[in-house]
Short mmCIF file of C-alpha atoms in Angstrom, two decimals:
data_model
loop_
_atom_site.label_atom_id
_atom_site.label_comp_id
_atom_site.label_asym_id
_atom_site.label_seq_id
_atom_site.Cartn_x
_atom_site.Cartn_y
_atom_site.Cartn_z
CA ASP D 210 0.00 0.00 0.00
CA ARG D 211 2.78 2.42 0.85
CA VAL D 212 4.55 1.95 -2.49
CA PHE D 213 1.25 2.33 -4.36
CA GLY D 214 0.56 5.58 -2.50
CA MET D 215 4.03 6.92 -3.16
CA ILE D 216 3.75 6.26 -6.89
CA TYR D 217 0.12 7.06 -7.66
CA LYS D 218 -0.73 9.67 -5.04
CA THR D 219 2.26 11.91 -5.58
CA HIS D 220 1.45 15.38 -6.87
CA LEU D 221 3.68 18.21 -7.96
CA VAL D 222 2.69 21.64 -6.70
CA GLU D 223 4.07 24.14 -9.21
CA ASN D 224 3.61 27.26 -7.07
CA ALA D 225 3.28 27.62 -3.33
CA TYR D 226 2.96 30.77 -1.26
CA PHE D 227 5.01 30.76 1.96
CA GLU D 228 4.06 33.25 4.66
CA ARG D 229 6.09 33.55 7.83
CA LEU D 230 3.97 33.85 10.97
CA GLY D 231 6.29 35.36 13.55
CA ASN D 232 9.44 33.45 14.52
CA GLU D 233 7.80 30.12 15.27
CA ALA D 234 5.50 29.21 12.35
CA CYS D 235 4.65 29.62 8.68
CA ARG D 236 1.66 29.06 6.43
CA VAL D 237 1.97 27.36 3.05
CA SER D 238 -0.88 27.87 0.57
CA PHE D 239 -1.18 26.21 -2.82
CA GLU D 240 -3.61 25.41 -5.61
CA ASN D 241 -4.67 21.77 -5.50
CA PRO D 242 -2.98 19.93 -8.39
CA PRO D 243 -5.09 17.86 -10.82
CA GLY D 244 -6.20 14.59 -9.22
CA PHE D 245 -5.49 15.83 -5.70
CA GLY D 246 -9.07 15.51 -4.51
CA LYS D 247 -10.43 16.28 -1.08
CA GLN D 248 -9.83 12.89 0.54
CA SER D 249 -6.62 13.84 2.35
CA ALA D 250 -6.43 15.05 5.93
CA TYR D 251 -2.66 15.28 5.76
CA VAL D 252 0.12 15.48 3.20
CA TYR D 253 3.78 14.63 3.05
CA ILE D 254 5.87 17.47 1.67
CA MET D 255 9.39 17.59 0.34
CA LEU D 256 11.10 20.92 -0.21
CA PRO D 257 14.25 20.37 -2.32
CA TRP D 258 15.81 23.62 -1.12
CA ILE D 259 15.87 22.15 2.40
CA SER D 260 16.39 18.43 1.66
CA LYS D 261 15.73 16.38 -1.45
CA TYR D 262 15.41 13.18 0.58
CA GLN D 263 13.18 14.12 3.52
CA PHE D 264 9.39 14.07 3.46
CA HIS D 265 7.44 15.46 6.42
CA ALA D 266 3.75 15.02 7.24
CA PHE D 267 1.51 18.00 7.97
CA SER D 268 -2.22 18.47 8.50
CA LEU D 269 -4.07 19.90 5.55
CA TYR D 270 -6.55 22.76 6.02
CA PRO D 271 -9.09 24.21 3.60
CA CYS D 272 -8.18 27.60 2.23
CA ASN D 273 -10.54 30.52 1.71
CA ARG D 274 -9.77 30.34 -2.04
CA GLU D 275 -11.62 27.74 -4.09
CA ASN D 276 -9.57 24.66 -5.05
CA HIS D 277 -6.71 25.66 -2.72
CA SER D 278 -5.32 24.11 0.45
CA GLN D 279 -2.95 25.27 3.15
CA LEU D 280 -0.62 23.96 5.82
CA CYS D 281 0.36 25.59 9.08
CA ILE D 282 3.86 24.54 10.10
CA SER D 283 5.35 25.35 13.49
CA LYS D 284 8.98 25.07 14.49
CA ALA D 285 9.56 21.63 16.00
CA GLY D 286 13.01 20.46 14.90
CA GLY D 287 15.87 21.02 12.49
CA TRP D 288 13.88 20.71 9.25
CA THR D 289 11.06 23.04 10.32
CA SER D 290 13.52 25.48 11.92
CA LYS D 291 15.43 25.71 8.64
CA LEU D 292 12.18 26.22 6.72
CA ILE D 293 11.09 29.10 8.93
CA SER D 294 14.53 30.72 8.96
CA GLU D 295 14.67 30.57 5.13
CA ILE D 296 11.39 32.50 4.84
CA SER D 297 12.25 36.10 5.57
CA THR D 298 9.44 37.60 3.52
CA PRO D 299 6.39 36.14 1.75
CA SER D 300 7.43 34.44 -1.47
CA HIS D 301 5.99 32.53 -4.43
#
């Protein structure tokens, strides 16, 4: 099941909006890619500018824009600390 999910339920998000929320958290918003659906309560993300080999799970929240989702990520360890420190201003 895990291999099936990794192959067939992997989606590329072309553009994501990162917004720093103070020094301890950030919000990531993105348009749902084709085939993404609404069945997921969480997603695994990989950010190649932090690590090309690490995937981290985060809860998925509905966004106020149609066909968009968002994540709220708080600082909890090395990977999330690096993410938040890399986001100095909102970016696309």
